[in-house]
Coordinates of C-alpha atoms in Angstrom, one line a residue:
V42 CA 58.0 36.4 125.0
L43 CA 61.1 38.5 124.2
G44 CA 63.6 36.4 122.4
C45 CA 66.1 37.7 119.9
S46 CA 66.4 34.3 118.1
G47 CA 62.6 34.2 117.9
T48 CA 62.5 37.7 116.4
V49 CA 65.0 36.7 113.7
R50 CA 63.1 33.5 113.0
G51 CA 59.9 35.4 112.7
L52 CA 61.5 37.8 110.2
L53 CA 62.7 34.9 108.1
L54 CA 59.4 33.1 108.2
G55 CA 57.3 36.2 107.8
K56 CA 55.4 35.5 111.1
D57 CA 54.0 38.7 112.7
A58 CA 56.4 40.5 110.4
L59 CA 55.5 44.1 111.3
R60 CA 56.1 43.7 115.1
N61 CA 59.3 41.8 114.5
I62 CA 60.5 44.5 112.1
A63 CA 59.6 47.2 114.7
F64 CA 61.6 45.4 117.4
S65 CA 64.6 45.0 115.1
V66 CA 64.4 48.7 114.0
G67 CA 64.3 49.7 117.7
M68 CA 67.5 47.7 118.4
A69 CA 69.2 49.3 115.4
V70 CA 68.2 52.8 116.6
A71 CA 69.7 52.0 120.0
G72 CA 72.9 50.8 118.4
A73 CA 73.1 53.9 116.2
A74 CA 72.5 56.2 119.3
A75 CA 75.2 54.4 121.2
A76 CA 77.7 54.5 118.3
A77 CA 77.1 58.2 117.8
T78 CA 77.6 59.2 121.4
Y79 CA 80.0 57.0 123.4
G80 CA 80.9 54.1 121.1
G81 CA 81.3 50.9 123.0
F82 CA 81.5 48.7 119.9
E83 CA 84.6 47.0 118.5
G84 CA 85.4 45.7 115.1
M85 CA 85.8 42.1 114.0
P86 CA 89.2 40.4 114.5
E87 CA 91.4 40.2 111.4
A88 CA 89.2 38.7 108.8
D89 CA 91.4 35.9 107.5
A90 CA 89.8 32.7 106.1
A91 CA 90.1 30.7 109.3
V92 CA 88.3 33.4 111.4
L93 CA 85.5 33.8 108.8
L94 CA 85.1 30.0 108.6
R95 CA 84.9 29.8 112.4
L96 CA 82.4 32.6 112.6
G97 CA 80.3 31.1 109.9
I98 CA 80.2 27.6 111.5
G99 CA 79.6 29.1 115.0
G100 CA 76.8 31.2 113.6
A101 CA 75.2 28.2 112.1
F102 CA 75.4 26.3 115.3
V103 CA 73.8 29.2 117.2
G104 CA 71.0 29.5 114.7
F105 CA 70.2 25.8 114.6
G106 CA 70.6 25.3 118.3
T107 CA 68.2 28.1 119.3
A108 CA 65.6 26.8 116.8
L109 CA 66.0 23.2 118.1
G110 CA 66.1 24.3 121.8
N111 CA 63.4 27.0 121.4
G112 CA 65.4 29.8 123.0
C113 CA 68.7 31.5 123.8
T114 CA 70.0 33.8 126.5
S115 CA 67.0 36.2 126.3
G116 CA 64.2 33.7 125.9
H117 CA 65.4 31.0 128.2
G118 CA 67.7 33.2 130.3
L119 CA 65.7 36.3 131.1
T120 CA 62.2 34.9 130.6
G121 CA 62.3 31.2 131.2
L122 CA 64.4 31.4 134.4
A123 CA 62.1 34.2 135.7
R124 CA 59.0 32.0 135.1
L125 CA 60.7 29.1 136.9
S126 CA 60.4 27.0 133.8
L127 CA 62.1 23.6 134.3
R128 CA 63.1 23.6 130.6
S129 CA 64.9 26.9 130.9
W130 CA 66.6 25.8 134.2
V131 CA 68.0 22.9 132.2
A132 CA 68.8 24.8 129.0
V133 CA 70.7 27.7 130.5
P134 CA 73.2 25.7 132.6
T135 CA 73.6 23.4 129.5
F136 CA 74.5 26.1 127.0
M137 CA 76.5 28.1 129.6
A138 CA 78.6 25.0 130.5
V139 CA 79.1 23.9 126.8
A140 CA 79.9 27.5 125.7
M141 CA 82.5 27.9 128.5
A142 CA 84.1 24.5 127.6
T143 CA 84.1 25.3 123.9
A144 CA 85.6 28.8 124.4
T145 CA 88.2 27.6 126.8
A146 CA 89.2 24.7 124.5
L147 CA 89.4 27.0 121.4
G148 CA 90.9 30.0 123.1
T149 CA 88.1 32.2 121.9
A150 CA 89.2 35.3 124.0
S151 CA 92.5 35.5 122.1
A152 CA 90.6 35.4 118.8
M153 CA 88.5 38.4 119.9
P154 CA 91.1 41.0 120.9
P155 CA 89.9 44.0 122.9
S156 CA 89.0 47.1 121.1
S157 CA 91.5 50.0 121.1
K158 CA 88.7 52.3 122.0
A159 CA 88.6 53.5 125.6
A160 CA 85.9 52.4 127.9
P161 CA 82.9 54.9 127.9
D162 CA 82.8 57.3 130.8
L163 CA 79.6 58.0 132.8
A164 CA 78.8 61.3 131.1
S165 CA 78.9 59.8 127.6
V166 CA 76.7 57.0 128.8
H167 CA 74.2 59.5 129.9
D168 CA 74.4 61.2 126.5
G169 CA 73.8 57.9 124.7
A170 CA 70.8 57.2 127.0
A171 CA 69.3 60.6 126.3
L172 CA 69.7 60.3 122.6
A173 CA 68.2 56.8 122.6
A174 CA 65.3 58.1 124.7
C175 CA 64.6 60.9 122.3
S176 CA 64.8 58.4 119.4
A177 CA 62.4 56.1 121.2
G178 CA 59.9 59.0 121.7
A179 CA 60.0 59.9 118.1
L180 CA 59.4 56.3 117.1
L181 CA 56.5 56.1 119.4
V182 CA 54.9 59.2 118.1
T183 CA 55.4 57.9 114.5
A184 CA 53.9 54.6 115.3
L185 CA 50.9 56.1 117.1
A186 CA 50.3 58.4 114.1
A187 CA 50.5 55.3 111.9
M188 CA 47.7 53.7 113.8
G189 CA 45.3 55.2 111.3
V190 CA 47.1 53.3 108.6
V191 CA 47.8 50.2 110.5
G192 CA 44.4 50.4 112.2
A193 CA 43.5 46.7 112.5
T194 CA 42.9 45.5 115.9
E195 CA 44.2 42.3 117.5
E196 CA 41.7 41.0 120.0
G197 CA 40.4 44.5 120.8
A198 CA 43.8 46.2 121.1
P199 CA 45.1 48.7 118.5
Y200 CA 47.7 46.8 116.5
G201 CA 49.6 50.1 115.9
L202 CA 50.0 50.5 119.6
K203 CA 51.5 47.1 119.9
V204 CA 53.9 47.9 117.1
A205 CA 54.9 51.1 118.9
F206 CA 55.7 49.2 122.1
E207 CA 57.8 46.7 120.0
L208 CA 59.8 49.7 118.9
I209 CA 60.3 50.9 122.5
S210 CA 61.2 47.4 123.6
G211 CA 63.8 47.1 120.9
V212 CA 65.4 50.5 121.8
T213 CA 65.4 49.7 125.5
F214 CA 66.8 46.2 125.0
G215 CA 69.5 47.4 122.6
L216 CA 70.5 50.4 124.8
G217 CA 70.8 48.0 127.8
L218 CA 73.2 45.8 125.8
A219 CA 75.2 48.8 124.6
I220 CA 75.6 50.5 128.0
S221 CA 76.5 47.2 129.7
T222 CA 79.1 46.7 126.9
M223 CA 77.6 43.3 125.9
V224 CA 78.0 44.5 122.3
R225 CA 81.7 44.0 122.6
P226 CA 82.6 40.4 121.6
S227 CA 85.8 40.5 123.7
K228 CA 83.7 41.1 126.9
V229 CA 81.6 38.0 126.2
A230 CA 84.6 35.9 125.1
S231 CA 86.4 36.9 128.3
F232 CA 83.5 35.5 130.4
L233 CA 83.2 32.3 128.5
D234 CA 87.0 31.6 128.1
L235 CA 88.2 30.4 131.5
G236 CA 91.7 30.0 130.2
S237 CA 92.1 33.6 129.0
G238 CA 94.0 34.7 132.1
A239 CA 91.7 37.7 132.5
W240 CA 88.2 36.3 133.3
D241 CA 85.5 39.0 133.1
P242 CA 82.3 38.2 135.1
S243 CA 80.4 41.2 133.5
L244 CA 78.0 39.0 131.5
A245 CA 76.8 37.2 134.7
F246 CA 76.0 40.5 136.4
V247 CA 74.2 41.8 133.3
M248 CA 72.0 38.7 133.2
G249 CA 71.5 38.8 136.9
G250 CA 70.5 42.4 136.7
G251 CA 67.9 41.6 134.0
L252 CA 66.5 38.8 136.2
L253 CA 66.1 41.3 139.1
V254 CA 63.5 43.0 136.8
T255 CA 61.9 40.0 135.0
F256 CA 61.6 37.6 138.0
P257 CA 59.3 39.7 140.2
F258 CA 57.1 40.8 137.3
Y259 CA 56.6 37.3 136.0
Q260 CA 56.0 35.9 139.5
A261 CA 53.5 38.7 140.3
M262 CA 51.6 37.8 137.1
A263 CA 51.6 34.1 138.1
C264 CA 50.2 34.9 141.5
R265 CA 47.5 37.0 140.0
G266 CA 46.7 34.4 137.5
Q267 CA 47.1 37.0 134.7
D268 CA 46.8 35.4 131.3
R269 CA 46.2 38.5 129.1
A270 CA 48.5 41.3 128.1
L271 CA 47.9 44.9 129.3
L272 CA 47.4 45.9 125.6
G273 CA 44.9 43.1 125.0
G274 CA 45.2 39.6 123.7
A275 CA 46.3 36.4 125.4
L276 CA 49.8 36.1 126.7
A277 CA 51.8 33.9 124.3
L278 CA 53.8 32.1 127.0
P279 CA 54.9 28.5 126.6
P280 CA 53.3 26.1 129.1
L281 CA 55.4 25.4 132.2
S282 CA 54.2 21.8 132.0
K283 CA 56.1 21.2 128.7
P284 CA 58.6 18.5 129.5
V285 CA 62.4 18.5 129.1
D286 CA 63.3 16.5 126.0
R287 CA 66.3 15.6 123.9
S288 CA 65.6 18.4 121.4
L289 CA 65.9 21.0 124.2
V290 CA 69.2 19.6 125.6
A291 CA 70.6 19.0 122.1
G292 CA 69.6 22.5 121.0
A293 CA 71.1 24.1 124.1
A294 CA 74.3 22.2 123.6
L295 CA 74.6 23.2 119.9
F296 CA 73.9 26.8 120.8
G297 CA 76.6 26.6 123.5
V298 CA 79.1 25.3 120.9
G299 CA 78.4 28.1 118.5
W300 CA 78.4 30.8 121.1
G301 CA 81.6 29.6 122.6
A302 CA 83.3 29.3 119.2
C303 CA 82.6 32.9 118.2

């Protein structure tokens, strides 16, 4: 299951390190491609002690909350909702509501001023997409060539091929975030902070667009009773029967506090 918090956790714990590294490298490539073509990023707000403290505490809440609640906007939001997981349908409204309440109470949008860079035009977006696609192709070729070195198989599937697709997934995911401008903190803050006076619903449309892709695919898999990945191996999906518990709700709430704060 794609989850950015799970990827970071896997890197820290050394779990399936090569695939997690490949996904992270793919996201970095997408970010570099976007920055080199049309930008879309913005710098941190003025780094005074109060801002740094707020970011540090918010980041700790996000990390602990995602670990306790087993997911974030990607794992629960794009995957869990698409699978009609009750846990995700509880977690997502919880962290969204808490994040909005926190951001509104703390005035997060004013702490994340908009970038002075102009919004990207369509032509530059196409340039960024083309560059990222070329980068993804080069990474795929490199990974396939490395299959002779990383030649071990995982339940009958070439492990190198799985690493290659982790790279492609990272590039695709990162490029989607960059093109949709979700890499701009001010865009996210303007969605969460209802008191900013300039509410921006972009984040909701981005998540909704993602669900338009993930929902039909996961439901088709469920209808077919598919329990194995196309590249081989069992699908590592959490059981839908897992109950909603206090850890899930508490984790989602903590994540919401951290997200809304920074």
